[in-house]
Coordinates of C-alpha atoms in Angstrom, one line a residue:
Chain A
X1 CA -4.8 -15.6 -26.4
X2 CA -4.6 -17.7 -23.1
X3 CA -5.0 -15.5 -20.1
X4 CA -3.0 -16.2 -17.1
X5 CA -3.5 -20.4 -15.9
X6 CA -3.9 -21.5 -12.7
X7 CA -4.2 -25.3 -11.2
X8 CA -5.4 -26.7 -9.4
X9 CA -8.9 -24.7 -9.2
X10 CA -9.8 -26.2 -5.6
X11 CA -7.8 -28.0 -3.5
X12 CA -8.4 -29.7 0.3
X13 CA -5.4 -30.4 2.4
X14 CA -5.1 -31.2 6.4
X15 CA -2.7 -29.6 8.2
X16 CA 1.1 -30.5 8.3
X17 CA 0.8 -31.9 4.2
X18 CA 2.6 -30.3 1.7
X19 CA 0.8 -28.1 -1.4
X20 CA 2.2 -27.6 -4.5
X21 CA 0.2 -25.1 -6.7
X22 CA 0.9 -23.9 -10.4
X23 CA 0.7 -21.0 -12.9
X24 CA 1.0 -20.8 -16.8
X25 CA 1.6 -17.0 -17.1
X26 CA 0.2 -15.3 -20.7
X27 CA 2.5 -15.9 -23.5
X28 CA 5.5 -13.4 -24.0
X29 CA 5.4 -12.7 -20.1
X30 CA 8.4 -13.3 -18.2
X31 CA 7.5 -12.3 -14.8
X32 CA 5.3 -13.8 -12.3
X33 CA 4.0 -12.9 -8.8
X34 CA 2.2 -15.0 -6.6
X35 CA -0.3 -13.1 -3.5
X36 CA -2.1 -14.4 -1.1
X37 CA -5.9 -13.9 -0.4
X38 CA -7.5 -14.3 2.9
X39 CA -10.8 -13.8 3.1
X40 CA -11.6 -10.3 3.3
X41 CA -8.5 -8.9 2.5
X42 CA -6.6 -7.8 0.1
X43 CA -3.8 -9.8 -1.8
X44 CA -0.7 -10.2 -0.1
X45 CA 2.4 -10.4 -1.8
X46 CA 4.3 -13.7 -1.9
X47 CA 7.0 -13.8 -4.6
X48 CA 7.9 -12.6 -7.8
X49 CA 10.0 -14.1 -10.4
X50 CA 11.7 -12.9 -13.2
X51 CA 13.9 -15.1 -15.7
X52 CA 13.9 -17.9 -13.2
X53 CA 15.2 -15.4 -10.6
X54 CA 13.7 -14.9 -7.4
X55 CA 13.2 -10.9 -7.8
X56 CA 11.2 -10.3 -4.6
X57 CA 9.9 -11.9 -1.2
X58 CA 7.3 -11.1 0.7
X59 CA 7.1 -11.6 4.4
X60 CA 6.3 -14.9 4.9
X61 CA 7.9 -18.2 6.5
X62 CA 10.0 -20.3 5.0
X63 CA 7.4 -23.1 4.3
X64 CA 6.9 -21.1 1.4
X65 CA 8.5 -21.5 -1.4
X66 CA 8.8 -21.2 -5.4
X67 CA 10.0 -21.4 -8.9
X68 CA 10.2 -20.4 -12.2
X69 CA 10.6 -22.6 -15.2
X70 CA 12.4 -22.1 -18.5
X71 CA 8.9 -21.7 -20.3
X72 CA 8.0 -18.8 -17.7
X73 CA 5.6 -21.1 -15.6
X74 CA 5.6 -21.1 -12.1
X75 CA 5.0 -23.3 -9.3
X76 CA 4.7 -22.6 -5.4
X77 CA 5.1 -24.7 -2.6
X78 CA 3.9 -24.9 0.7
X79 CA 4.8 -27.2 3.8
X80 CA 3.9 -28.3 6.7
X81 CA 0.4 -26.1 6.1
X82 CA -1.4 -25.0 8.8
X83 CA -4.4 -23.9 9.2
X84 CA -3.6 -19.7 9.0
X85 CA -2.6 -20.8 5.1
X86 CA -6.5 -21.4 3.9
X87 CA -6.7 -18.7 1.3
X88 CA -7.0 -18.0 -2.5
X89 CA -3.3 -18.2 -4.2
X90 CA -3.4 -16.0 -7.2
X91 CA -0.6 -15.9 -9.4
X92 CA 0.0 -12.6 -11.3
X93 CA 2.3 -12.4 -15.2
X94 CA 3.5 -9.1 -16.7
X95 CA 6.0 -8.3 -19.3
X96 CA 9.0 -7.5 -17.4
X97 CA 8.0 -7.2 -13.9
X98 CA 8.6 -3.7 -13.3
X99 CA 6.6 -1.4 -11.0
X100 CA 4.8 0.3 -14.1
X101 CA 3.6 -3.1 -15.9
X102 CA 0.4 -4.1 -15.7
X103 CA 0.0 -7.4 -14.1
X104 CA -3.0 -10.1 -15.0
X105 CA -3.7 -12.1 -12.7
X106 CA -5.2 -15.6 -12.8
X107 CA -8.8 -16.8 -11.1
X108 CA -6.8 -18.3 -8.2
X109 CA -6.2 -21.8 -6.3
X110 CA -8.6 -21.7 -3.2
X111 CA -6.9 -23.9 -0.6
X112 CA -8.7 -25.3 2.3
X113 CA -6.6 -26.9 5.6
X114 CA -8.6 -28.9 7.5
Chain B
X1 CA 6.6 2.1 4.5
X2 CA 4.9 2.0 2.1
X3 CA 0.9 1.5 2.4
X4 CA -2.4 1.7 1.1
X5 CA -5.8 2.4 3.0
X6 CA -8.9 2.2 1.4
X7 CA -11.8 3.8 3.8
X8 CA -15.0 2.1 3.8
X9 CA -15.0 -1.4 3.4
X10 CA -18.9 -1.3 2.1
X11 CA -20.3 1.2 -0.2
X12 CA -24.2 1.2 -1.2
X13 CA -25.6 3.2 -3.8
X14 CA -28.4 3.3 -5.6
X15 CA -28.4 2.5 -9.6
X16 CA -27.5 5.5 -11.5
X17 CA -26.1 7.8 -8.9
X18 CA -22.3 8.5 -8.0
X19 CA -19.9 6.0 -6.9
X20 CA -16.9 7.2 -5.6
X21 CA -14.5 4.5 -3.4
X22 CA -11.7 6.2 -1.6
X23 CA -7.7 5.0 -1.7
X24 CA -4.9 7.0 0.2
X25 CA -1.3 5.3 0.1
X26 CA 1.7 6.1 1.9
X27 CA 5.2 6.6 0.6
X28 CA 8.6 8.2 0.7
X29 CA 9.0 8.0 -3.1
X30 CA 7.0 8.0 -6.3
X31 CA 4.4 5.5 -6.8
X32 CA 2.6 3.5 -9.1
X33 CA -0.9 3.4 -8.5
X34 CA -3.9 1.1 -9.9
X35 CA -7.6 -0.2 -8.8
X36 CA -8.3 -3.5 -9.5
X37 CA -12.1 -4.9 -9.4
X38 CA -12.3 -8.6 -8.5
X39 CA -15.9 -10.4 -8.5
X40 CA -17.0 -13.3 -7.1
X41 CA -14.7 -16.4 -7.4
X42 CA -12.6 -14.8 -10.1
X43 CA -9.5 -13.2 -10.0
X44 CA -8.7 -9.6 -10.1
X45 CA -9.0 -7.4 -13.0
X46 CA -7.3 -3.9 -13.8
X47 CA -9.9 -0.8 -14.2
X48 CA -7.2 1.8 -14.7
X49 CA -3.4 2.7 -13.5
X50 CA -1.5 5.9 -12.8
X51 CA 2.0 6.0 -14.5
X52 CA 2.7 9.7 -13.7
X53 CA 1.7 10.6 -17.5
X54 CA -1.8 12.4 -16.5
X55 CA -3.2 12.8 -13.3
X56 CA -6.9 12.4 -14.4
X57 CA -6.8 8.6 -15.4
X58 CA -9.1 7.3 -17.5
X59 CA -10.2 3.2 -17.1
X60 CA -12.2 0.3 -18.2
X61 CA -16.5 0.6 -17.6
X62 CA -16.5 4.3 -17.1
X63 CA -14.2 4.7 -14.5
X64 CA -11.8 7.1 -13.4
X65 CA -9.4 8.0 -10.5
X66 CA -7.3 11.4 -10.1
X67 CA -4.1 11.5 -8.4
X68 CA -3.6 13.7 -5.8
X69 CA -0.5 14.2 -4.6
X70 CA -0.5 16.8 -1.8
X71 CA -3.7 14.8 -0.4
X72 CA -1.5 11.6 -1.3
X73 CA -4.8 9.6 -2.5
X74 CA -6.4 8.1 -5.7
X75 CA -10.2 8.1 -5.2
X76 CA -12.4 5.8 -7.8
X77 CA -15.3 7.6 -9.4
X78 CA -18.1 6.8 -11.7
X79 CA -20.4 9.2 -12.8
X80 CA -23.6 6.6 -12.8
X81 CA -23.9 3.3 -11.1
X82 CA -24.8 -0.1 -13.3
X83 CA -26.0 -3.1 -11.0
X84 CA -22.8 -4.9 -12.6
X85 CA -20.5 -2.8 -11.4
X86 CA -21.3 -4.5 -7.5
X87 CA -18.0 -6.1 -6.8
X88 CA -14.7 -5.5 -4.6
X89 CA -12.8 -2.9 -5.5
X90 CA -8.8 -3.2 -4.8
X91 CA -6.4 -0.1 -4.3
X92 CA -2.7 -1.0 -5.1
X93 CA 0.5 0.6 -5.3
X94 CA 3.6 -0.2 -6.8
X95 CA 7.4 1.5 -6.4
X96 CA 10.2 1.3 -8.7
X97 CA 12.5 0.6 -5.6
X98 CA 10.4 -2.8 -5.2
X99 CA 9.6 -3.8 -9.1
X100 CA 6.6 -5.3 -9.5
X101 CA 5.5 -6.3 -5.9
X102 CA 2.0 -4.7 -4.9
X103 CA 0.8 -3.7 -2.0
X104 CA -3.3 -3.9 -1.9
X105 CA -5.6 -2.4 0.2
X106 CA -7.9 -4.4 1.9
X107 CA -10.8 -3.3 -0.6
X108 CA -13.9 -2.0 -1.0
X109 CA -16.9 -4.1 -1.6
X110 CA -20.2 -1.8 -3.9
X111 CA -23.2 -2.8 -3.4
X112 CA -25.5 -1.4 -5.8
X113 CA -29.2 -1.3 -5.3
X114 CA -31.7 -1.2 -7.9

């Protein structure tokens, strides 16, 4: 089986453009997260959807944003970028999306603002 | 709140001894508790998680981590070093009061030298 998708793998933006970034989640998972990786440090946490719901937010501005599609995928978006936004995007399934599931995550979207 | 620390950002060991990377987390209720490893341009894998069933856990490569309650932590240990375990290590915690968002450390890179 697929493990968790991400796409674009690389992606070079200048500040004030908009970033759309997506996430195919393993099959049968109906949860995804997204995090935020700045270089050395750990992932912070974004979003999570469950069911198309928005289940949690992290804090972060408005800029950022997200969704879930019928088939479980996910995208999140990101305006106005600024520099502060260069990081690796990793995008997390699991089952259900409770605190006791594992989650896989993906190999990440590294995003560059020039 | 909630929070993890993880002391030491850089371990060195030598190939074959101990490894032991350190986690303590911070909470008001029961918590969910995992180590990810993450290597180079990849995403983050799991090497174990605590679900409250045993507090000697058992992971992937060898590994293990033992939850501690009264010293709130979750310590890493491997008996014997391999040169392919050199990679950053992530703490994480999880709480049923915030599903599946996790907070991470900000990790733990092993060196290993031969």
């Amino acid at each position: 089986d697929a493990g968790v998708t991400q796409s674009p793998t690389h992606l070079i933006k200048t500040r004030g453009q908009h970033v759309t970034l997506r996430c195919s989640p393993i099959s049968g998972h109906k949860s995804v997260s997204w995090y935020q990786q700045v270089l050395g440090q750990g992932p912070q946490f974004i979003f999570q959807y469950y069911e198309k719901e928005e289940r949690g937010r992290g804090n972060f501005p408005d800029r950022f944003s997200a969704r879930q599609f019928p088939n479980y995928s996910s995208e999140l978006n990101v305006n106005a970028l600024l520099l502060g936004d260069s990081a690796l995007y990793l995008c997390a399934s699991s089952l259900e999306g409770l605190a006791i599931d594992e989650q896989f995550f993906g190999p990440g979207t590294r995003l560059t603002v020039l | 709140a909630q929070s993890v620390t993880q002391l030491g950002s850089h371990v060195s060991v030598s190939e074959g001894a101990l490894v032991l990377l350190r986690c303590n987390y911070s909470s008001s209720v029961p918590p969910y508790l995992f180590w990810y490893v993450q290597y180079p341009n990849q995403g983050l894998q799991l090497l174990l998680k605590y679900t409250s069933a045993a507090t000697l856990v058992k992971g992937i490569n060898g590994f293990e981590a033992e939850f501690k309650k009264s010293e709130t932590s979750f310590h890493l240990t491997k008996p014997s070093a391999h040169m392919s375990d050199a990679a950053e290590y992530f703490c994480a915690v999880t709480f049923n009061t915030n599903a599946g968002k996790s907070t991470f450390g900000d990790g733990t890179t092993l060196t290993v030298k031969p």
